mmCIF file with all atom_site columns, C-alpha atoms in Angstrom:
data_model
loop_
_atom_site.group_PDB
_atom_site.id
_atom_site.type_symbol
_atom_site.label_atom_id
_atom_site.label_alt_id
_atom_site.label_comp_id
_atom_site.label_asym_id
_atom_site.label_entity_id
_atom_site.label_seq_id
_atom_site.pdbx_PDB_ins_code
_atom_site.Cartn_x
_atom_site.Cartn_y
_atom_site.Cartn_z
_atom_site.occupancy
_atom_site.B_iso_or_equiv
_atom_site.pdbx_formal_charge
_atom_site.auth_seq_id
_atom_site.auth_comp_id
_atom_site.auth_asym_id
_atom_site.auth_atom_id
_atom_site.pdbx_PDB_model_num
ATOM 1   C CA . MET R 1 1   ? -99.953  39.865 -30.770 1.00 0.00 ? 672 MET R CA 1
ATOM 2   C CA . ARG R 1 2   ? -99.685  36.163 -31.480 1.00 0.00 ? 673 ARG R CA 1
ATOM 3   C CA . GLY R 1 3   ? -98.640  33.949 -28.606 1.00 0.00 ? 674 GLY R CA 1
ATOM 4   C CA . GLY R 1 4   ? -97.597  30.824 -30.508 1.00 0.00 ? 675 GLY R CA 1
ATOM 5   C CA . SER R 1 5   ? -100.920 29.011 -30.165 1.00 0.00 ? 676 SER R CA 1
ATOM 6   C CA . TRP R 1 6   ? -101.128 28.386 -33.929 1.00 0.00 ? 677 TRP R CA 1
ATOM 7   C CA . LEU R 1 7   ? -97.848  26.462 -33.918 1.00 0.00 ? 678 LEU R CA 1
ATOM 8   C CA . THR R 1 8   ? -98.870  24.612 -30.769 1.00 0.00 ? 679 THR R CA 1
ATOM 9   C CA . HIS R 1 9   ? -102.077 23.437 -32.450 1.00 0.00 ? 680 HIS R CA 1
ATOM 10  C CA . LEU R 1 10  ? -99.976  22.073 -35.282 1.00 0.00 ? 681 LEU R CA 1
ATOM 11  C CA . GLY R 1 11  ? -98.071  19.943 -32.793 1.00 0.00 ? 682 GLY R CA 1
ATOM 12  C CA . GLN R 1 12  ? -94.972  22.113 -32.471 1.00 0.00 ? 683 GLN R CA 1
ATOM 13  C CA . LEU R 1 13  ? -94.540  22.324 -28.710 1.00 0.00 ? 684 LEU R CA 1
ATOM 14  C CA . LEU R 1 14  ? -92.962  25.647 -27.868 1.00 0.00 ? 685 LEU R CA 1
ATOM 15  C CA . PRO R 1 15  ? -90.730  25.871 -24.784 1.00 0.00 ? 686 PRO R CA 1
ATOM 16  C CA . THR R 1 16  ? -91.189  29.640 -24.882 1.00 0.00 ? 687 THR R CA 1
ATOM 17  C CA . LEU R 1 17  ? -92.866  32.343 -26.932 1.00 0.00 ? 688 LEU R CA 1
ATOM 18  C CA . PRO R 1 18  ? -91.716  33.057 -30.485 1.00 0.00 ? 689 PRO R CA 1
ATOM 19  C CA . PRO R 1 19  ? -88.862  35.616 -30.440 1.00 0.00 ? 690 PRO R CA 1
ATOM 20  C CA . PHE R 1 20  ? -91.046  38.381 -31.881 1.00 0.00 ? 691 PHE R CA 1
ATOM 21  C CA . ALA R 1 21  ? -93.477  38.060 -28.952 1.00 0.00 ? 692 ALA R CA 1
ATOM 22  C CA . LEU R 1 22  ? -91.063  38.000 -26.039 1.00 0.00 ? 693 LEU R CA 1
ATOM 23  C CA . PRO R 1 23  ? -90.376  41.775 -25.906 1.00 0.00 ? 694 PRO R CA 1
ATOM 24  C CA . ALA R 1 24  ? -94.084  42.413 -25.375 1.00 0.00 ? 695 ALA R CA 1
ATOM 25  C CA . PHE R 1 25  ? -94.179  40.577 -22.058 1.00 0.00 ? 696 PHE R CA 1
ATOM 26  C CA . LEU R 1 26  ? -90.832  40.030 -20.356 1.00 0.00 ? 697 LEU R CA 1
ATOM 27  C CA . PRO R 1 27  ? -89.974  43.696 -19.618 1.00 0.00 ? 698 PRO R CA 1
ATOM 28  C CA . LEU R 1 28  ? -93.360  44.408 -18.050 1.00 0.00 ? 699 LEU R CA 1
ATOM 29  C CA . GLU R 1 29  ? -93.621  44.773 -14.287 1.00 0.00 ? 700 GLU R CA 1
ATOM 30  C CA . VAL R 1 30  ? -97.185  43.505 -13.902 1.00 0.00 ? 701 VAL R CA 1
ATOM 31  C CA . GLU R 1 31  ? -99.056  41.211 -11.553 1.00 0.00 ? 702 GLU R CA 1
ATOM 32  C CA . ALA R 1 32  ? -100.458 39.192 -14.445 1.00 0.00 ? 703 ALA R CA 1
ATOM 33  C CA . VAL R 1 33  ? -100.938 39.086 -18.199 1.00 0.00 ? 704 VAL R CA 1
ATOM 34  C CA . VAL R 1 34  ? -104.653 39.156 -19.027 1.00 0.00 ? 705 VAL R CA 1
ATOM 35  C CA . SER R 1 35  ? -105.981 37.446 -22.148 1.00 0.00 ? 706 SER R CA 1
ATOM 36  C CA . ASN R 1 36  ? -109.406 37.893 -23.713 1.00 0.00 ? 707 ASN R CA 1
ATOM 37  C CA . SER R 1 37  ? -109.118 34.736 -25.793 1.00 0.00 ? 708 SER R CA 1
ATOM 38  C CA . SER R 1 38  ? -109.012 31.402 -23.985 1.00 0.00 ? 709 SER R CA 1
ATOM 39  C CA . GLY R 1 39  ? -106.891 29.701 -26.644 1.00 0.00 ? 710 GLY R CA 1
ATOM 40  C CA . CYS R 1 40  ? -104.262 32.438 -26.565 1.00 0.00 ? 711 CYS R CA 1
ATOM 41  C CA . GLY R 1 41  ? -104.435 32.516 -22.780 1.00 0.00 ? 712 GLY R CA 1
ATOM 42  C CA . TYR R 1 42  ? -103.732 28.800 -22.647 1.00 0.00 ? 713 TYR R CA 1
ATOM 43  C CA . ALA R 1 43  ? -100.689 29.108 -24.909 1.00 0.00 ? 714 ALA R CA 1
ATOM 44  C CA . LEU R 1 44  ? -99.408  32.174 -23.055 1.00 0.00 ? 715 LEU R CA 1
ATOM 45  C CA . GLY R 1 45  ? -99.881  30.492 -19.708 1.00 0.00 ? 716 GLY R CA 1
ATOM 46  C CA . LYS R 1 46  ? -97.608  27.646 -20.715 1.00 0.00 ? 717 LYS R CA 1
ATOM 47  C CA . ALA R 1 47  ? -95.032  29.862 -22.374 1.00 0.00 ? 718 ALA R CA 1
ATOM 48  C CA . LEU R 1 48  ? -94.737  32.523 -19.660 1.00 0.00 ? 719 LEU R CA 1
ATOM 49  C CA . ALA R 1 49  ? -94.844  30.237 -16.624 1.00 0.00 ? 720 ALA R CA 1
ATOM 50  C CA . PRO R 1 50  ? -93.515  30.712 -14.014 1.00 0.00 ? 721 PRO R CA 1
ATOM 51  C CA . ASP R 1 51  ? -92.333  34.256 -14.748 1.00 0.00 ? 722 ASP R CA 1
ATOM 52  C CA . ARG R 1 52  ? -95.662  35.841 -15.651 1.00 0.00 ? 723 ARG R CA 1
ATOM 53  C CA . PRO R 1 53  ? -99.037  34.507 -14.458 1.00 0.00 ? 724 PRO R CA 1
ATOM 54  C CA . VAL R 1 54  ? -101.697 34.596 -17.175 1.00 0.00 ? 725 VAL R CA 1
ATOM 55  C CA . ARG R 1 55  ? -105.337 35.271 -16.299 1.00 0.00 ? 726 ARG R CA 1
ATOM 56  C CA . ASP R 1 56  ? -108.506 34.940 -18.321 1.00 0.00 ? 727 ASP R CA 1
ATOM 57  C CA . VAL R 1 57  ? -110.175 38.335 -18.538 1.00 0.00 ? 728 VAL R CA 1
ATOM 58  C CA . LEU R 1 58  ? -113.636 37.061 -17.558 1.00 0.00 ? 729 LEU R CA 1
ATOM 59  C CA . ALA R 1 59  ? -112.311 35.153 -14.550 1.00 0.00 ? 730 ALA R CA 1
ATOM 60  C CA . LEU R 1 60  ? -110.509 38.297 -13.433 1.00 0.00 ? 731 LEU R CA 1
ATOM 61  C CA . LEU R 1 61  ? -113.627 40.423 -13.893 1.00 0.00 ? 732 LEU R CA 1
ATOM 62  C CA . GLY R 1 62  ? -115.573 37.899 -11.833 1.00 0.00 ? 733 GLY R CA 1
ATOM 63  C CA . GLU R 1 63  ? -113.201 38.512 -8.928  1.00 0.00 ? 734 GLU R CA 1
ATOM 64  C CA . LEU R 1 64  ? -113.443 42.282 -9.320  1.00 0.00 ? 735 LEU R CA 1
ATOM 65  C CA . GLY R 1 65  ? -117.244 42.218 -9.158  1.00 0.00 ? 736 GLY R CA 1
ATOM 66  C CA . PRO R 1 66  ? -118.768 43.646 -12.338 1.00 0.00 ? 737 PRO R CA 1
ATOM 67  C CA . VAL R 1 67  ? -121.761 45.977 -12.224 1.00 0.00 ? 738 VAL R CA 1
ATOM 68  C CA . ARG R 1 68  ? -124.936 44.489 -13.638 1.00 0.00 ? 739 ARG R CA 1
ATOM 69  C CA . ARG R 1 69  ? -126.140 46.046 -16.879 1.00 0.00 ? 740 ARG R CA 1
ATOM 70  C CA . GLU R 1 70  ? -129.882 46.725 -16.915 1.00 0.00 ? 741 GLU R CA 1
ATOM 71  C CA . ARG R 1 71  ? -131.786 45.943 -20.112 1.00 0.00 ? 742 ARG R CA 1
ATOM 72  C CA . HIS R 1 72  ? -135.388 46.721 -19.285 1.00 0.00 ? 743 HIS R CA 1
ATOM 73  C CA . GLY R 1 73  ? -137.889 45.061 -21.603 1.00 0.00 ? 744 GLY R CA 1
ATOM 74  C CA . SER R 1 74  ? -135.241 43.050 -23.430 1.00 0.00 ? 745 SER R CA 1
ATOM 75  C CA . THR R 1 75  ? -136.417 39.841 -25.105 1.00 0.00 ? 746 THR R CA 1
ATOM 76  C CA . ALA R 1 76  ? -132.911 38.664 -25.929 1.00 0.00 ? 747 ALA R CA 1
ATOM 77  C CA . ARG R 1 77  ? -131.661 35.327 -24.663 1.00 0.00 ? 748 ARG R CA 1
ATOM 78  C CA . LEU R 1 78  ? -128.007 34.551 -24.130 1.00 0.00 ? 749 LEU R CA 1
ATOM 79  C CA . TYR R 1 79  ? -126.750 30.986 -24.576 1.00 0.00 ? 750 TYR R CA 1
ATOM 80  C CA . VAL R 1 80  ? -123.249 30.454 -23.210 1.00 0.00 ? 751 VAL R CA 1
ATOM 81  C CA . ASP R 1 81  ? -120.757 27.999 -24.669 1.00 0.00 ? 752 ASP R CA 1
ATOM 82  C CA . LEU R 1 82  ? -117.563 27.267 -22.734 1.00 0.00 ? 753 LEU R CA 1
ATOM 83  C CA . PRO R 1 83  ? -114.374 27.040 -24.819 1.00 0.00 ? 754 PRO R CA 1
ATOM 84  C CA . CYS R 1 84  ? -112.308 23.875 -24.390 1.00 0.00 ? 755 CYS R CA 1
ATOM 85  C CA . HIS R 1 85  ? -109.155 25.923 -23.884 1.00 0.00 ? 756 HIS R CA 1
ATOM 86  C CA . LEU R 1 86  ? -110.810 27.661 -20.954 1.00 0.00 ? 757 LEU R CA 1
ATOM 87  C CA . VAL R 1 87  ? -112.302 24.759 -18.999 1.00 0.00 ? 758 VAL R CA 1
ATOM 88  C CA . HIS R 1 88  ? -110.066 21.881 -20.098 1.00 0.00 ? 759 HIS R CA 1
ATOM 89  C CA . GLY R 1 89  ? -106.864 23.758 -20.952 1.00 0.00 ? 760 GLY R CA 1
ATOM 90  C CA . GLN R 1 90  ? -106.668 26.545 -18.376 1.00 0.00 ? 761 GLN R CA 1
ATOM 91  C CA . LYS R 1 91  ? -108.739 24.509 -15.864 1.00 0.00 ? 762 LYS R CA 1
ATOM 92  C CA . VAL R 1 92  ? -111.043 27.462 -15.222 1.00 0.00 ? 763 VAL R CA 1
ATOM 93  C CA . ALA R 1 93  ? -114.391 26.324 -13.813 1.00 0.00 ? 764 ALA R CA 1
ATOM 94  C CA . GLY R 1 94  ? -116.307 28.366 -16.369 1.00 0.00 ? 765 GLY R CA 1
ATOM 95  C CA . ILE R 1 95  ? -117.410 31.930 -17.007 1.00 0.00 ? 766 ILE R CA 1
ATOM 96  C CA . PRO R 1 96  ? -118.371 33.463 -13.643 1.00 0.00 ? 767 PRO R CA 1
ATOM 97  C CA . ALA R 1 97  ? -122.105 33.786 -13.083 1.00 0.00 ? 768 ALA R CA 1
ATOM 98  C CA . ASN R 1 98  ? -121.723 37.367 -11.860 1.00 0.00 ? 769 ASN R CA 1
ATOM 99  C CA . VAL R 1 99  ? -120.092 38.293 -15.182 1.00 0.00 ? 770 VAL R CA 1
ATOM 100 C CA . LEU R 1 100 ? -122.947 36.692 -17.107 1.00 0.00 ? 771 LEU R CA 1
ATOM 101 C CA . ASP R 1 101 ? -125.466 38.435 -14.833 1.00 0.00 ? 772 ASP R CA 1
ATOM 102 C CA . ALA R 1 102 ? -123.692 41.704 -15.581 1.00 0.00 ? 773 ALA R CA 1
ATOM 103 C CA . THR R 1 103 ? -124.635 41.417 -19.265 1.00 0.00 ? 774 THR R CA 1
ATOM 104 C CA . GLY R 1 104 ? -128.214 42.118 -18.233 1.00 0.00 ? 775 GLY R CA 1
ATOM 105 C CA . HIS R 1 105 ? -129.473 39.324 -20.473 1.00 0.00 ? 776 HIS R CA 1
ATOM 106 C CA . ARG R 1 106 ? -131.427 36.291 -19.395 1.00 0.00 ? 777 ARG R CA 1
ATOM 107 C CA . TRP R 1 107 ? -128.839 33.580 -19.847 1.00 0.00 ? 778 TRP R CA 1
ATOM 108 C CA . GLU R 1 108 ? -128.288 29.859 -19.655 1.00 0.00 ? 779 GLU R CA 1
ATOM 109 C CA . LEU R 1 109 ? -125.584 27.428 -20.681 1.00 0.00 ? 780 LEU R CA 1
ATOM 110 C CA . ALA R 1 110 ? -125.923 26.106 -24.207 1.00 0.00 ? 781 ALA R CA 1
ATOM 111 C CA . PRO R 1 111 ? -126.583 22.363 -24.484 1.00 0.00 ? 782 PRO R CA 1
ATOM 112 C CA . ASN R 1 112 ? -123.347 20.386 -24.037 1.00 0.00 ? 783 ASN R CA 1
ATOM 113 C CA . ALA R 1 113 ? -121.604 23.667 -23.230 1.00 0.00 ? 784 ALA R CA 1
ATOM 114 C CA . ARG R 1 114 ? -118.433 21.948 -22.017 1.00 0.00 ? 785 ARG R CA 1
ATOM 115 C CA . ASP R 1 115 ? -118.019 19.902 -25.210 1.00 0.00 ? 786 ASP R CA 1
ATOM 116 C CA . CYS R 1 116 ? -115.932 20.989 -28.191 1.00 0.00 ? 787 CYS R CA 1
ATOM 117 C CA . CYS R 1 117 ? -117.704 23.030 -30.877 1.00 0.00 ? 788 CYS R CA 1
ATOM 118 C CA . GLY R 1 118 ? -115.512 21.455 -33.553 1.00 0.00 ? 789 GLY R CA 1
ATOM 119 C CA . SER R 1 119 ? -113.013 24.252 -34.035 1.00 0.00 ? 790 SER R CA 1
ATOM 120 C CA . GLY R 1 120 ? -110.348 22.656 -31.840 1.00 0.00 ? 791 GLY R CA 1
ATOM 121 C CA . GLY R 1 121 ? -107.661 25.170 -32.777 1.00 0.00 ? 792 GLY R CA 1
ATOM 122 C CA . VAL R 1 122 ? -106.899 24.007 -36.335 1.00 0.00 ? 793 VAL R CA 1
ATOM 123 C CA . TYR R 1 123 ? -108.988 20.823 -36.184 1.00 0.00 ? 794 TYR R CA 1
ATOM 124 C CA . ASN R 1 124 ? -111.657 22.425 -38.381 1.00 0.00 ? 795 ASN R CA 1
ATOM 125 C CA . ILE R 1 125 ? -108.969 22.978 -41.021 1.00 0.00 ? 796 ILE R CA 1
ATOM 126 C CA . GLN R 1 126 ? -107.337 19.589 -40.736 1.00 0.00 ? 797 GLN R CA 1
ATOM 127 C CA . LYS R 1 127 ? -110.575 17.586 -40.342 1.00 0.00 ? 798 LYS R CA 1
ATOM 128 C CA . PRO R 1 128 ? -113.328 19.798 -41.822 1.00 0.00 ? 799 PRO R CA 1
ATOM 129 C CA . GLU R 1 129 ? -115.935 17.047 -42.227 1.00 0.00 ? 800 GLU R CA 1
ATOM 130 C CA . ASN R 1 130 ? -115.558 15.887 -38.631 1.00 0.00 ? 801 ASN R CA 1
ATOM 131 C CA . ALA R 1 131 ? -115.597 19.465 -37.383 1.00 0.00 ? 802 ALA R CA 1
ATOM 132 C CA . ARG R 1 132 ? -118.792 20.201 -39.292 1.00 0.00 ? 803 ARG R CA 1
ATOM 133 C CA . ALA R 1 133 ? -120.473 17.101 -37.848 1.00 0.00 ? 804 ALA R CA 1
ATOM 134 C CA . ILE R 1 134 ? -119.544 18.168 -34.322 1.00 0.00 ? 805 ILE R CA 1
ATOM 135 C CA . LEU R 1 135 ? -120.823 21.686 -34.951 1.00 0.00 ? 806 LEU R CA 1
ATOM 136 C CA . ALA R 1 136 ? -124.053 20.358 -36.444 1.00 0.00 ? 807 ALA R CA 1
ATOM 137 C CA . GLY R 1 137 ? -124.849 18.591 -33.204 1.00 0.00 ? 808 GLY R CA 1
ATOM 138 C CA . LYS R 1 138 ? -123.812 21.510 -31.020 1.00 0.00 ? 809 LYS R CA 1
ATOM 139 C CA . SER R 1 139 ? -125.640 24.210 -32.977 1.00 0.00 ? 810 SER R CA 1
ATOM 140 C CA . ALA R 1 140 ? -128.920 22.417 -33.721 1.00 0.00 ? 811 ALA R CA 1
ATOM 141 C CA . PHE R 1 141 ? -130.627 23.917 -30.669 1.00 0.00 ? 812 PHE R CA 1
ATOM 142 C CA . LEU R 1 142 ? -130.281 27.427 -32.100 1.00 0.00 ? 813 LEU R CA 1
ATOM 143 C CA . ASN R 1 143 ? -132.907 26.722 -34.759 1.00 0.00 ? 814 ASN R CA 1
ATOM 144 C CA . ALA R 1 144 ? -135.611 26.514 -32.083 1.00 0.00 ? 815 ALA R CA 1
ATOM 145 C CA . ALA R 1 145 ? -134.006 28.589 -29.325 1.00 0.00 ? 816 ALA R CA 1
ATOM 146 C CA . GLU R 1 146 ? -136.108 31.219 -27.571 1.00 0.00 ? 817 GLU R CA 1
ATOM 147 C CA . GLY R 1 147 ? -135.135 34.862 -27.669 1.00 0.00 ? 818 GLY R CA 1
ATOM 148 C CA . ALA R 1 148 ? -135.206 37.887 -29.929 1.00 0.00 ? 819 ALA R CA 1
ATOM 149 C CA . PRO R 1 149 ? -132.410 38.164 -30.630 1.00 0.00 ? 820 PRO R CA 1
ATOM 150 C CA . VAL R 1 150 ? -130.765 34.842 -29.848 1.00 0.00 ? 821 VAL R CA 1
ATOM 151 C CA . ILE R 1 151 ? -127.163 35.402 -28.752 1.00 0.00 ? 822 ILE R CA 1
ATOM 152 C CA . LEU R 1 152 ? -124.475 32.735 -28.609 1.00 0.00 ? 823 LEU R CA 1
ATOM 153 C CA . GLY R 1 153 ? -121.807 33.940 -26.190 1.00 0.00 ? 824 GLY R CA 1
ATOM 154 C CA . THR R 1 154 ? -118.371 32.454 -25.714 1.00 0.00 ? 825 THR R CA 1
ATOM 155 C CA . ALA R 1 155 ? -114.831 33.511 -24.824 1.00 0.00 ? 826 ALA R CA 1
ATOM 156 C CA . ASN R 1 156 ? -112.530 32.385 -27.619 1.00 0.00 ? 827 ASN R CA 1
ATOM 157 C CA . HIS R 1 157 ? -112.157 33.991 -31.042 1.00 0.00 ? 828 HIS R CA 1
ATOM 158 C CA . VAL R 1 158 ? -111.712 30.695 -32.893 1.00 0.00 ? 829 VAL R CA 1
ATOM 159 C CA . CYS R 1 159 ? -114.882 29.331 -31.299 1.00 0.00 ? 830 CYS R CA 1
ATOM 160 C CA . MET R 1 160 ? -116.658 32.509 -32.388 1.00 0.00 ? 831 MET R CA 1
ATOM 161 C CA . MET R 1 161 ? -115.587 31.871 -35.975 1.00 0.00 ? 832 MET R CA 1
ATOM 162 C CA . GLN R 1 162 ? -116.835 28.293 -35.744 1.00 0.00 ? 833 GLN R CA 1
ATOM 163 C CA . TRP R 1 163 ? -120.235 29.390 -34.397 1.00 0.00 ? 834 TRP R CA 1
ATOM 164 C CA . HIS R 1 164 ? -120.529 31.999 -37.151 1.00 0.00 ? 835 HIS R CA 1
ATOM 165 C CA . SER R 1 165 ? -119.943 29.241 -39.701 1.00 0.00 ? 836 SER R CA 1
ATOM 166 C CA . ALA R 1 166 ? -123.021 27.381 -38.457 1.00 0.00 ? 837 ALA R CA 1
ATOM 167 C CA . GLY R 1 167 ? -125.149 30.080 -40.047 1.00 0.00 ? 838 GLY R CA 1
ATOM 168 C CA . ALA R 1 168 ? -122.934 30.607 -43.080 1.00 0.00 ? 839 ALA R CA 1
ATOM 169 C CA . THR R 1 169 ? -123.060 26.910 -44.005 1.00 0.00 ? 840 THR R CA 1
ATOM 170 C CA . GLY R 1 170 ? -126.787 26.417 -43.350 1.00 0.00 ? 841 GLY R CA 1
ATOM 171 C CA . LEU R 1 171 ? -126.582 24.376 -40.168 1.00 0.00 ? 842 LEU R CA 1
ATOM 172 C CA . VAL R 1 172 ? -128.563 27.139 -38.457 1.00 0.00 ? 843 VAL R CA 1
ATOM 173 C CA . THR R 1 173 ? -131.257 28.659 -40.638 1.00 0.00 ? 844 THR R CA 1
ATOM 174 C CA . ARG R 1 174 ? -132.526 31.447 -38.379 1.00 0.00 ? 845 ARG R CA 1
ATOM 175 C CA . SER R 1 175 ? -130.790 34.678 -37.455 1.00 0.00 ? 846 SER R CA 1
ATOM 176 C CA . TYR R 1 176 ? -128.601 34.740 -34.354 1.00 0.00 ? 847 TYR R CA 1
ATOM 177 C CA . GLU R 1 177 ? -125.685 36.711 -33.004 1.00 0.00 ? 848 GLU R CA 1
ATOM 178 C CA . VAL R 1 178 ? -122.278 35.488 -31.905 1.00 0.00 ? 849 VAL R CA 1
ATOM 179 C CA . LYS R 1 179 ? -120.565 37.582 -29.242 1.00 0.00 ? 850 LYS R CA 1
ATOM 180 C CA . HIS R 1 180 ? -117.614 37.442 -26.903 1.00 0.00 ? 851 HIS R CA 1
ATOM 181 C CA . ILE R 1 181 ? -119.102 37.802 -23.430 1.00 0.00 ? 852 ILE R CA 1
ATOM 182 C CA . ILE R 1 182 ? -117.027 40.896 -22.803 1.00 0.00 ? 853 ILE R CA 1
ATOM 183 C CA . GLN R 1 183 ? -118.780 42.618 -25.727 1.00 0.00 ? 854 GLN R CA 1
ATOM 184 C CA . LEU R 1 184 ? -122.051 42.390 -23.804 1.00 0.00 ? 855 LEU R CA 1
ATOM 185 C CA . LEU R 1 185 ? -120.810 44.234 -20.725 1.00 0.00 ? 856 LEU R CA 1
ATOM 186 C CA . ASP R 1 186 ? -121.522 47.924 -20.180 1.00 0.00 ? 857 ASP R CA 1
ATOM 187 C CA . PRO R 1 187 ? -118.186 49.800 -20.229 1.00 0.00 ? 858 PRO R CA 1
ATOM 188 C CA . GLY R 1 188 ? -119.690 52.779 -18.389 1.00 0.00 ? 859 GLY R CA 1
ATOM 189 C CA . ALA R 1 189 ? -119.812 56.436 -19.319 1.00 0.00 ? 860 ALA R CA 1
ATOM 190 C CA . ASP R 1 190 ? -116.184 57.058 -18.344 1.00 0.00 ? 861 ASP R CA 1
ATOM 191 C CA . PHE R 1 191 ? -114.743 54.189 -20.365 1.00 0.00 ? 862 PHE R CA 1
ATOM 192 C CA . ALA R 1 192 ? -111.608 55.024 -22.312 1.00 0.00 ? 863 ALA R CA 1
ATOM 193 C CA . ILE R 1 193 ? -108.867 52.957 -23.903 1.00 0.00 ? 864 ILE R CA 1
ATOM 194 C CA . ARG R 1 194 ? -105.494 53.738 -22.355 1.00 0.00 ? 865 ARG R CA 1
ATOM 195 C CA . ARG R 1 195 ? -102.371 52.486 -24.063 1.00 0.00 ? 866 ARG R CA 1
ATOM 196 C CA . SER R 1 196 ? -99.794  51.251 -21.564 1.00 0.00 ? 867 SER R CA 1
ATOM 197 C CA . ALA R 1 197 ? -96.242  52.508 -21.726 1.00 0.00 ? 868 ALA R CA 1
ATOM 198 C CA . LEU R 1 198 ? -94.798  49.474 -23.438 1.00 0.00 ? 869 LEU R CA 1
ATOM 199 C CA . PRO R 1 199 ? -91.233  49.138 -24.685 1.00 0.00 ? 870 PRO R CA 1
ATOM 200 C CA . SER R 1 200 ? -90.834  50.537 -28.189 1.00 0.00 ? 871 SER R CA 1
ATOM 201 C CA . SER R 1 201 ? -90.124  47.073 -29.583 1.00 0.00 ? 872 SER R CA 1
ATOM 202 C CA . ALA R 1 202 ? -93.459  45.834 -28.205 1.00 0.00 ? 873 ALA R CA 1
ATOM 203 C CA . ASN R 1 203 ? -95.382  48.776 -29.665 1.00 0.00 ? 874 ASN R CA 1
ATOM 204 C CA . SER R 1 204 ? -93.928  48.319 -33.138 1.00 0.00 ? 875 SER R CA 1
ATOM 205 C CA . LYS R 1 205 ? -95.755  46.273 -35.726 1.00 0.00 ? 876 LYS R CA 1
ATOM 206 C CA . THR R 1 206 ? -94.001  43.171 -36.963 1.00 0.00 ? 877 THR R CA 1
#
């Protein structure tokens, strides 16, 4: 479900969600809408306020207290980059340390973790040369980073695409993985996906 963030990045300030998105949220009797993408969460937070609070999924998990995942003998190293829409847009302090600990990986913040990776919503489309230069500086550390495998973890799908492009375009010449932090958490043996009872208009594909 798109929340209007694409149009917002293009400078079209939306007073509310696009009409096709409204039925997915307004009828719900929930304490909060939870987003797993910081850019979408930022757009939703503006559009749904004050009727529906919007929470970042990792911030919420940090409050709930995730169980640490054990990875005995692992040589992986997790480098965490903080999306601009999370720390500057939503004003979230960062990804909670207890969530990062719960991945079971040895982790640290990537260099300049609070700086833009160059994706900037649609900035990498509108200003590709500038975006590549920003990414070149941000991603250079991966070429000599310790870990097997080296994992770049973040919390925004557009940032993930940008970090993938560092390898695809030759800025990073060694193998590495790009993951959303939530992908690194252990769902547990009883994990199951349960579809909420949404209104029929929200469940339909448009």
